[in-house]
Coordinates of N, CA, C and O in Angstrom, one line a residue:
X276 N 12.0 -155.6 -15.9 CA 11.2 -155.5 -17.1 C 11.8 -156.3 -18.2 O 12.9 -155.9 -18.7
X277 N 11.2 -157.2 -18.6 CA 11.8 -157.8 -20.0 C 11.6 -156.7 -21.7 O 10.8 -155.9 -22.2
X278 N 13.1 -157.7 -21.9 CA 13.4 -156.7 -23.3 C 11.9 -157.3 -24.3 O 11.3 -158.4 -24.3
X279 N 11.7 -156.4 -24.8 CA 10.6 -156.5 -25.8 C 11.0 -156.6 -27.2 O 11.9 -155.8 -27.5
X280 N 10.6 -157.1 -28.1 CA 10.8 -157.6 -29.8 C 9.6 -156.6 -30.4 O 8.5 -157.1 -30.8
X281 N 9.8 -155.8 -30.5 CA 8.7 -155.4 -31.8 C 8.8 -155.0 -33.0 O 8.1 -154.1 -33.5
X282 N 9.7 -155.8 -33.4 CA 10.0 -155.7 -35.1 C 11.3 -157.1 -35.4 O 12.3 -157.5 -34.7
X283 N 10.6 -157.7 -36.7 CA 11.4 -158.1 -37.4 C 12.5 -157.9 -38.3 O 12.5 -156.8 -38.9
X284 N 13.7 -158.8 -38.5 CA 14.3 -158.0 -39.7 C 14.8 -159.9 -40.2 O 15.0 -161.0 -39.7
X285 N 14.7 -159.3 -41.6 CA 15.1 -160.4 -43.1 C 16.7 -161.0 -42.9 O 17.1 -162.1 -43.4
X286 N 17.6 -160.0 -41.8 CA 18.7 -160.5 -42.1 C 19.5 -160.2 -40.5 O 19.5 -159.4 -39.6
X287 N 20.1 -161.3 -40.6 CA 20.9 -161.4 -38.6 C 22.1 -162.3 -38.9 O 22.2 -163.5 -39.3
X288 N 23.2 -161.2 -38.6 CA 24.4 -160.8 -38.9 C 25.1 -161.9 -37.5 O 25.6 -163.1 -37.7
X289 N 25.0 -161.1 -36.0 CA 25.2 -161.5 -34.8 C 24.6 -162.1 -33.8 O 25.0 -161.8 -32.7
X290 N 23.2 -163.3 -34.2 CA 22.5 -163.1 -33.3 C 23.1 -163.2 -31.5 O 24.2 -163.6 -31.2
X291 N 22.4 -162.8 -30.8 CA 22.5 -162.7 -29.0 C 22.0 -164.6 -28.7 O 22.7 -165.4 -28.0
X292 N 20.8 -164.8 -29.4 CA 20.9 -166.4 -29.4 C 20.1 -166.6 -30.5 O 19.9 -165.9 -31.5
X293 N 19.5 -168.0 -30.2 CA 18.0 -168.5 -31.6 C 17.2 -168.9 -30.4 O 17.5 -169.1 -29.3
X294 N 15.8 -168.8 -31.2 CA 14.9 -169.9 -30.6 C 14.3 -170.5 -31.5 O 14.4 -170.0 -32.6
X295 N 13.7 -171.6 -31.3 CA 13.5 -173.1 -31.9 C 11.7 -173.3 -31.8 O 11.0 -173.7 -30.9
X296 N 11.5 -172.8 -33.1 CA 9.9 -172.9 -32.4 C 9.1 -173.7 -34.0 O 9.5 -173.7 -35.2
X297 N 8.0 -174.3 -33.2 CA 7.5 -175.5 -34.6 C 6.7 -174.6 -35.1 O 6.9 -173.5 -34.6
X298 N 5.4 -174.6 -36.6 CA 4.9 -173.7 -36.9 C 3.8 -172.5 -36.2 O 3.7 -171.3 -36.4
X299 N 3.0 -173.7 -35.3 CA 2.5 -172.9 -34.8 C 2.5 -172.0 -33.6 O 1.8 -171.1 -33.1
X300 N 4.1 -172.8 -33.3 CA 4.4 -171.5 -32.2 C 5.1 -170.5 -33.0 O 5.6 -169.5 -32.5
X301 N 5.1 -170.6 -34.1 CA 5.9 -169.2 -35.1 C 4.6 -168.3 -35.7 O 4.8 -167.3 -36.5
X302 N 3.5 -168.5 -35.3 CA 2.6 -167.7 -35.7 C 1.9 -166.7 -34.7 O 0.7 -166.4 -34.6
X303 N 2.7 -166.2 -34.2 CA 2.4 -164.8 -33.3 C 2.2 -163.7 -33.2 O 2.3 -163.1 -34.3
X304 N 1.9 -163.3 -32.5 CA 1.6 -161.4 -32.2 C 2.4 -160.8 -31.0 O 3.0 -159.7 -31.1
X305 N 2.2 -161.6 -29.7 CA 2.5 -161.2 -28.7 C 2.5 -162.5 -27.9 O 1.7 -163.3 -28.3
X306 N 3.1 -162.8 -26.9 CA 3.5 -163.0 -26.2 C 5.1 -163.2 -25.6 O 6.1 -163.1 -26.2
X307 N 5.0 -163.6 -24.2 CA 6.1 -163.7 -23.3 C 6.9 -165.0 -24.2 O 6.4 -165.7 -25.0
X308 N 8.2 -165.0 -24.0 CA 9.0 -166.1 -24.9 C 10.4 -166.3 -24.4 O 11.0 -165.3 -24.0
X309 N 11.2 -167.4 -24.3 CA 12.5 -167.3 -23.8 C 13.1 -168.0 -24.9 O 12.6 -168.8 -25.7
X310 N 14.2 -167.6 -24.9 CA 15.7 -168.4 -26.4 C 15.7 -169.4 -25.6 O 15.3 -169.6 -24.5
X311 N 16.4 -170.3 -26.9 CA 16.8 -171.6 -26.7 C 18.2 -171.5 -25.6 O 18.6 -172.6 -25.0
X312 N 19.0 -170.2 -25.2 CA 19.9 -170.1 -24.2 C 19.3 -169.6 -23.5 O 20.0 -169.7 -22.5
X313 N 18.3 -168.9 -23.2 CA 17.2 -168.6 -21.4 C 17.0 -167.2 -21.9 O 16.2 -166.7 -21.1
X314 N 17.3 -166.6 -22.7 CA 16.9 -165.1 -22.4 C 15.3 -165.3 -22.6 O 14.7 -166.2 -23.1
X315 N 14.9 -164.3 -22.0 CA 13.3 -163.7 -21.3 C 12.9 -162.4 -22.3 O 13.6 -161.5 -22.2
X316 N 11.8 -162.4 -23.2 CA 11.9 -161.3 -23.9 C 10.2 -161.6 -24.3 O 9.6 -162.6 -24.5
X317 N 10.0 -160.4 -24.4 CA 8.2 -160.1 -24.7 C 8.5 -159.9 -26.5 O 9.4 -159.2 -27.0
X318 N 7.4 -160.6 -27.3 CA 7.2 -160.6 -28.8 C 6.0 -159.8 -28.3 O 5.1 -160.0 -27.5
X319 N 6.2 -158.5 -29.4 CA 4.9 -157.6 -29.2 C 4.6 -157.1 -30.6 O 3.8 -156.1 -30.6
X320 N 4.8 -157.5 -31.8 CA 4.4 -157.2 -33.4 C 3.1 -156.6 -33.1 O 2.4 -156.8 -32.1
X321 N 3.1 -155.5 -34.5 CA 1.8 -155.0 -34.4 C 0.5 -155.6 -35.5 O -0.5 -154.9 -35.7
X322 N 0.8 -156.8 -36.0 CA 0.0 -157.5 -36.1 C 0.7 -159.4 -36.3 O 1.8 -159.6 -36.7
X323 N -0.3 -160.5 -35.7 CA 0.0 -161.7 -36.4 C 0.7 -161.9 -37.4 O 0.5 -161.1 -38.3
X324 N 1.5 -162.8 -37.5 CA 2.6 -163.4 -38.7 C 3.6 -164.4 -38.4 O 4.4 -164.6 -37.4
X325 N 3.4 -164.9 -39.2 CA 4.3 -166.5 -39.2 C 5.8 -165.7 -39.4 O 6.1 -164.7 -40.1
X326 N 6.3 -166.3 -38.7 CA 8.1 -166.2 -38.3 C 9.3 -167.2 -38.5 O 9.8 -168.1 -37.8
X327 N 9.6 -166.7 -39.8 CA 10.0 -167.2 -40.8 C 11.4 -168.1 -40.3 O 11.7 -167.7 -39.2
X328 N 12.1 -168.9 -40.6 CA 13.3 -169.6 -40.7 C 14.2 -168.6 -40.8 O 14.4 -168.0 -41.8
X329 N 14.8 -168.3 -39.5 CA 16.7 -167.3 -40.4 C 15.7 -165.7 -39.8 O 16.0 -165.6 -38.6
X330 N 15.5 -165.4 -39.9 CA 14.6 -163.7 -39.4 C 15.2 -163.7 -37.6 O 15.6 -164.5 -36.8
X331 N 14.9 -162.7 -37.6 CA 15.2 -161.9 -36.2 C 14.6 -161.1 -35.8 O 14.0 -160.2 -36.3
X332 N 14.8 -161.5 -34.6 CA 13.5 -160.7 -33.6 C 14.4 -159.5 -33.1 O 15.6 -159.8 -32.9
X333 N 14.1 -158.3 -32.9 CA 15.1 -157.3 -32.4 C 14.3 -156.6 -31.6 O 13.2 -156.0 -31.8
X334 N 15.0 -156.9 -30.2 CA 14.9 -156.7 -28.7 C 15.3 -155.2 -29.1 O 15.9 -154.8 -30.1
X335 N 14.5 -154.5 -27.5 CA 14.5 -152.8 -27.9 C 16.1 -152.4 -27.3 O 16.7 -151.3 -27.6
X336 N 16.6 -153.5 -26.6 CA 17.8 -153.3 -26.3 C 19.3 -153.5 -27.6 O 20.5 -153.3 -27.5
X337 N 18.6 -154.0 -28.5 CA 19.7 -154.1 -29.7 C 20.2 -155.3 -30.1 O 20.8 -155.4 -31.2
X338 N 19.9 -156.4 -29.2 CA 20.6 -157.9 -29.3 C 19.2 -158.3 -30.4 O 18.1 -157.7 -30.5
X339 N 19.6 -159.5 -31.1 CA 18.7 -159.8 -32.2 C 18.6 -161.3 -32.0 O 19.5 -162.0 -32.2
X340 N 17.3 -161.9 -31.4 CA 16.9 -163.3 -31.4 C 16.8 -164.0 -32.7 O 15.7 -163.8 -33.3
X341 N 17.7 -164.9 -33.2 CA 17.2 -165.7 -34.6 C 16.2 -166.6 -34.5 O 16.3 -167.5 -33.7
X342 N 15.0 -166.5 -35.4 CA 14.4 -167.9 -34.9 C 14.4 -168.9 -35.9 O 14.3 -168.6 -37.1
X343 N 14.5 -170.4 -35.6 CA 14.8 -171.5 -35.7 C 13.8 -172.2 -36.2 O 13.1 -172.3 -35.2
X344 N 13.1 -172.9 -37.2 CA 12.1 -173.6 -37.3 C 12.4 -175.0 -36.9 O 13.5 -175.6 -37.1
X345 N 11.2 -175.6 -36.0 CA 11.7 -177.3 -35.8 C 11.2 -177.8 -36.8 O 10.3 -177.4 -37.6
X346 N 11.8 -178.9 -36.7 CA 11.3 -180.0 -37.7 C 10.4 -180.6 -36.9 O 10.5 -181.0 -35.7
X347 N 9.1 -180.8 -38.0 CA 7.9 -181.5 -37.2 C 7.7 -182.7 -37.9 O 8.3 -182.7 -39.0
X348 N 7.0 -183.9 -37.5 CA 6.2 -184.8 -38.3 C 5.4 -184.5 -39.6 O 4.2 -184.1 -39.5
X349 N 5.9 -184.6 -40.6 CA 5.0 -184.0 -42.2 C 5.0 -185.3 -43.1 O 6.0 -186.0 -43.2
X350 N 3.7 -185.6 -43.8 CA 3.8 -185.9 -45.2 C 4.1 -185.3 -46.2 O 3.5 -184.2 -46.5
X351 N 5.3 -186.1 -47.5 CA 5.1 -185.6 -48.7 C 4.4 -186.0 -49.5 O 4.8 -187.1 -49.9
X352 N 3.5 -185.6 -50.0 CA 2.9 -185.9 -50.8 C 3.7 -185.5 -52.5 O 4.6 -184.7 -52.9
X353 N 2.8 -186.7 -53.4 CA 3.4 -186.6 -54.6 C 2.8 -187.2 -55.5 O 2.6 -188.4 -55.6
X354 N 2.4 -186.1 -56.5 CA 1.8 -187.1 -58.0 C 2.2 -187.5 -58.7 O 3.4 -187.2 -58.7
X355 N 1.8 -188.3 -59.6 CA 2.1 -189.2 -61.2 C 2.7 -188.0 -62.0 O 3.8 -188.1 -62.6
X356 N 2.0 -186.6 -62.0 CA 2.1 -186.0 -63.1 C 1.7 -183.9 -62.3 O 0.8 -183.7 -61.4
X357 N 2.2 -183.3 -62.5 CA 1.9 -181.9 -62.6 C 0.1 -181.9 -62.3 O -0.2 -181.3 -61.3
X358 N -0.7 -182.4 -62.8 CA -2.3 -182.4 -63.0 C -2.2 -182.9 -62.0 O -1.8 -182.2 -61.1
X359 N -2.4 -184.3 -62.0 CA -2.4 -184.7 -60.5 C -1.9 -184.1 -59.5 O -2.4 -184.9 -58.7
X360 N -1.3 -183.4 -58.9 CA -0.5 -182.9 -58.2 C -1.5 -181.6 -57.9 O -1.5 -181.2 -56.7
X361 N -2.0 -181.1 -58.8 CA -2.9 -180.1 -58.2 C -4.0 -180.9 -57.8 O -4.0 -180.9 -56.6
X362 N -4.6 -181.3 -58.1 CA -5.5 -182.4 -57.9 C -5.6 -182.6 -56.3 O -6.5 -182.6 -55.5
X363 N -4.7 -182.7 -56.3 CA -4.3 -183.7 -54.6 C -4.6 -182.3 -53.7 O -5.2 -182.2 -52.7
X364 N -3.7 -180.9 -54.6 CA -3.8 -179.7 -53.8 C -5.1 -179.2 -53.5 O -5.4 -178.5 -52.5
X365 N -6.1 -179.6 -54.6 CA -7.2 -179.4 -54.1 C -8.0 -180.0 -53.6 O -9.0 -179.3 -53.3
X366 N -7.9 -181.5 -53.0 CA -8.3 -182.0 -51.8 C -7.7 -182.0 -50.7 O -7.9 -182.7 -49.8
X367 N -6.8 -181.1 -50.9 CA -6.5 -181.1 -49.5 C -6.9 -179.7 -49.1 O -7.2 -179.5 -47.9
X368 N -7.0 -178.6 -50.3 CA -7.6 -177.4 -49.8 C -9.3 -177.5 -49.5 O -10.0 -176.9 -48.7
X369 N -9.7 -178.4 -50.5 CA -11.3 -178.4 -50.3 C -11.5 -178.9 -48.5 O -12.6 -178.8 -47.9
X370 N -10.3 -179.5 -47.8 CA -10.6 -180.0 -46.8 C -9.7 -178.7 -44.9 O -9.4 -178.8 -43.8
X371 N -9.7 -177.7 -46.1 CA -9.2 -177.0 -45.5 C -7.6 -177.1 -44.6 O -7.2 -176.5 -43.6
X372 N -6.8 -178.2 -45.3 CA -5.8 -178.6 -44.5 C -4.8 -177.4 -44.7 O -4.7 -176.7 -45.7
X373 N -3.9 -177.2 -43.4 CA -2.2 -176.0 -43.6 C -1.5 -177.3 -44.9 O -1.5 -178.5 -44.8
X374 N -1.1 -176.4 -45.8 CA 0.0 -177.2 -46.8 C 1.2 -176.2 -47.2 O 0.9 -175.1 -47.4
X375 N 2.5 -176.6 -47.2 CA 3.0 -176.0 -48.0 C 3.4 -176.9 -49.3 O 3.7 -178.0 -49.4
X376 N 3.3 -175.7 -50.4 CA 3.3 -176.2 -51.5 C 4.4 -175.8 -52.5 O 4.6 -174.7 -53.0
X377 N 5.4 -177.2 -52.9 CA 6.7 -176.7 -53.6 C 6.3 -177.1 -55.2 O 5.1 -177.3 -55.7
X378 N 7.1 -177.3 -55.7 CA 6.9 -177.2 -57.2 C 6.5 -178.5 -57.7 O 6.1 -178.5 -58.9
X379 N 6.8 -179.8 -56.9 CA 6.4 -181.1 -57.1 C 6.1 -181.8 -56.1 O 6.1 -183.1 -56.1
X380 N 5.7 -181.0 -55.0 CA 5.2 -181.8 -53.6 C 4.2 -181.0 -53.0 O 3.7 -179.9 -53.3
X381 N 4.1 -181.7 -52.4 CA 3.2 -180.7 -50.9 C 3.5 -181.4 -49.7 O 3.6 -182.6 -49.9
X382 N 3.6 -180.8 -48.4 CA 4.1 -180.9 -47.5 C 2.7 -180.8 -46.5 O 2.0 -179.7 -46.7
X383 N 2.3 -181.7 -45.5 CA 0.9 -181.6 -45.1 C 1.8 -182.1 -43.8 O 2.9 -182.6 -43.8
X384 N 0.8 -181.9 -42.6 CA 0.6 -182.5 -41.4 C 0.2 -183.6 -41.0 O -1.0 -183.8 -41.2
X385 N 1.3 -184.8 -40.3 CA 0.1 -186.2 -40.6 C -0.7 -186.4 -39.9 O -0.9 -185.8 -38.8
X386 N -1.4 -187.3 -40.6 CA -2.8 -187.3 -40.3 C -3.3 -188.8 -40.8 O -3.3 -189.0 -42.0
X387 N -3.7 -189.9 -40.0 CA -4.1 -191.4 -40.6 C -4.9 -191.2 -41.6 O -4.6 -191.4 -42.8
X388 N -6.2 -190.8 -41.2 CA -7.0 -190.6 -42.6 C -6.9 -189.7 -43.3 O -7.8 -189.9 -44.1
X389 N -6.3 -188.8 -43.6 CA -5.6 -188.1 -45.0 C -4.2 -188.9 -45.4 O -3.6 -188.9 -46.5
X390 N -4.1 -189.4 -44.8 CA -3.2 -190.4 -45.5 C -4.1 -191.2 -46.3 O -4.6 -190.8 -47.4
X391 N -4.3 -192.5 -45.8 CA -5.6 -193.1 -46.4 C -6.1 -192.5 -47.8 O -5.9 -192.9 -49.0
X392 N -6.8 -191.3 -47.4 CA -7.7 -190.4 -48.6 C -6.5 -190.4 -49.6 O -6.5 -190.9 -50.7
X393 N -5.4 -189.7 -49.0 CA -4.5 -189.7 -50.2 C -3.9 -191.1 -50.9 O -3.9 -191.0 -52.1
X394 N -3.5 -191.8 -50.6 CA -3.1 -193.5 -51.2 C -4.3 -193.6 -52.0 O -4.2 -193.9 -53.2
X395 N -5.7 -193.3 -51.4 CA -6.6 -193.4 -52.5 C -7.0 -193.0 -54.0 O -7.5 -193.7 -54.9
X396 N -6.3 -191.6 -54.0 CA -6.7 -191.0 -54.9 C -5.1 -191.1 -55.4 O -4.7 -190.1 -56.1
X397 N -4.2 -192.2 -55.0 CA -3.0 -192.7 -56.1 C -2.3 -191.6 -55.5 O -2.1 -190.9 -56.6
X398 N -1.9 -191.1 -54.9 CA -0.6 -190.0 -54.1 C 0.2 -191.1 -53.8 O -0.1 -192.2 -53.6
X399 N 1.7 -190.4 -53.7 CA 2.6 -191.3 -53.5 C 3.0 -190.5 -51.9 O 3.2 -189.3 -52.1
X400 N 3.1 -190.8 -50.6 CA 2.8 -190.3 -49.5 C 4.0 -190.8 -48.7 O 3.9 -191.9 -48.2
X401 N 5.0 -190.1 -48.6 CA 6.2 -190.2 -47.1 C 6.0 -189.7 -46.4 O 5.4 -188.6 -46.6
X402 N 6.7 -190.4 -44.6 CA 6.5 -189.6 -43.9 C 8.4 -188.8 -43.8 O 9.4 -189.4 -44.2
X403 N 8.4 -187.4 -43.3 CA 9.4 -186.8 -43.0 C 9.5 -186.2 -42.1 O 8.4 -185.6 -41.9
X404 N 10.5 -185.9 -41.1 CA 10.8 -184.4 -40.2 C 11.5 -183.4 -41.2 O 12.4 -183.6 -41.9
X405 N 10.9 -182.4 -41.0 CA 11.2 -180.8 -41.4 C 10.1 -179.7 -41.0 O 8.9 -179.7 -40.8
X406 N 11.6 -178.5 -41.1 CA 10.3 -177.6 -40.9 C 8.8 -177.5 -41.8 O 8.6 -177.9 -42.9
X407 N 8.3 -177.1 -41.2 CA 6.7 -176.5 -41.8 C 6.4 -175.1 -41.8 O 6.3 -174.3 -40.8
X408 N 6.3 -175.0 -43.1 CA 5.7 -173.1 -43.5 C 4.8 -173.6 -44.8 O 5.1 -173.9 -45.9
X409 N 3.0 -173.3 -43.9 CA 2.4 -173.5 -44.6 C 2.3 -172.4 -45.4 O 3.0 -171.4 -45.0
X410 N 1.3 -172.2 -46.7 CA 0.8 -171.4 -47.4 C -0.3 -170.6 -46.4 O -1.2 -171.1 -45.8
X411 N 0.2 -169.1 -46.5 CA -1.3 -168.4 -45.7 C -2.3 -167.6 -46.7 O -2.1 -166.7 -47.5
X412 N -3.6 -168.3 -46.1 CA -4.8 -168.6 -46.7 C -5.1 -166.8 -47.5 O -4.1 -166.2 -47.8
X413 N -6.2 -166.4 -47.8 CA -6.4 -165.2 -49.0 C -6.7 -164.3 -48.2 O -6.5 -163.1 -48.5
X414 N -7.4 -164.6 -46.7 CA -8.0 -163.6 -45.9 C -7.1 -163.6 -44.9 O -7.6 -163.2 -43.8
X415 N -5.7 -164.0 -44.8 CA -4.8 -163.7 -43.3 C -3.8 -162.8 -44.1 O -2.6 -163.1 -44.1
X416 N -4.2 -161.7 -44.7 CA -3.3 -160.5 -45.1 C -2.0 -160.7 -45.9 O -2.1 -161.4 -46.9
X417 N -1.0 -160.3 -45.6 CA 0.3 -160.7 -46.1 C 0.4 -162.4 -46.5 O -0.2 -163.4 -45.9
X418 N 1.3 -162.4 -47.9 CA 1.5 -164.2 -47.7 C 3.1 -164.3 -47.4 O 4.0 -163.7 -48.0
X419 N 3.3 -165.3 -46.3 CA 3.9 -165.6 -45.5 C 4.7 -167.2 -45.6 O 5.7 -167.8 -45.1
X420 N 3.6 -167.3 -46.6 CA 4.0 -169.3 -46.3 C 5.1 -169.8 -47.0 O 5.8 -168.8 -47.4
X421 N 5.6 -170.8 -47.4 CA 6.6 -171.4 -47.8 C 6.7 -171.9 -48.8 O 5.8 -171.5 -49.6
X422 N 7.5 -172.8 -49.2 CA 7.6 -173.2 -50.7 C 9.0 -173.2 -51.4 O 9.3 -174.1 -52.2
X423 N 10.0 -171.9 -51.1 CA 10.9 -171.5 -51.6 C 11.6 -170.8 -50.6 O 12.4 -169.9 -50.9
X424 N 11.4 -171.3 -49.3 CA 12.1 -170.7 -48.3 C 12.8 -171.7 -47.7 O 13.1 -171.2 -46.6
X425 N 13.0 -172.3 -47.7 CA 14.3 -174.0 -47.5 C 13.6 -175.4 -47.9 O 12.5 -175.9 -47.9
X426 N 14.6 -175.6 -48.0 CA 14.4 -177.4 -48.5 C 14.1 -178.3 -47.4 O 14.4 -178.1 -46.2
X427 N 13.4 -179.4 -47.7 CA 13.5 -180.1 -46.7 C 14.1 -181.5 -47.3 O 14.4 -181.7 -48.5
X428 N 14.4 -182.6 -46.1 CA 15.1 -183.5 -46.9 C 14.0 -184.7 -47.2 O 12.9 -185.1 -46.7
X429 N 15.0 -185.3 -48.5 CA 13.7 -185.8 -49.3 C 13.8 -187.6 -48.6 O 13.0 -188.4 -48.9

């Protein structure tokens, strides 16, 4: 029988190992899962939630899985000015895109033509690897997303 996870914790002292998962394998409930060193362990939360950078998963056996965010393919996006910058946030929400949003960027998924759209409307647009923790939307309960939970490089 594999050890089971059903609870998170904010802080991991010793972990047993990490695992290494991109955003949307960090948005779970349940499933089967193995660490980046082989352990076998069931995620069973009692509801969906994005799984934060640095958090721990704690096996009913006592050992604590750290999980790892990867770095994915992201644009940064970036305005002329503060205004613009919401501007941009709101075409990308009018278009329903995952963003996380820091205090002078946003961080999107690439994509050719939102690229494009954005050069259009004058965004200044890199590509980067880092993690991704998008913003969660008004109707997925808890907010979870990112912004102020690590840096990425610029």
């Amino acid at each position: 029988m594999l050890p089971t996870a059903t609870c998170v914790t904010q802080t991991v002292a010793d972990p047993a190992d990490k695992i290494t998962l991109d955003e949307t394998a960090r948005h779970r409930r349940r499933m089967a899962m193995r660490s980046d060193g082989g352990i076998e362990f069931l995620l069973d939360l009692p509801e969906a939630r994005l799984l934060q950078h640095g958090e721990g998963l704690v096996l009913d056996d006592g050992r604590v899985i750290e999980v790892h965010a990867a770095p994915e393919p992201l644009y940064e996006v970036r305005g002329r000015d503060a205004r613009h910058l919401v501007t941009l946030a709101w075409q990308l929400g009018n278009r329903h895109l995952p963003a996380e949003i820091a205090e002078d960027r946003i961080f999107i998924r690439r994509d050719h033509v939102i690229h494009e759209m954005l050069i259009g409307l004058g965004a200044t647009v890199g590509e980067i690897m880092a993690p991704f923790s998008p913003e969660r939307g008004a109707y997925h309960g808890h907010h979870h997303g990112g912004g102020g939970d690590h840096e990425h490089g610029a």
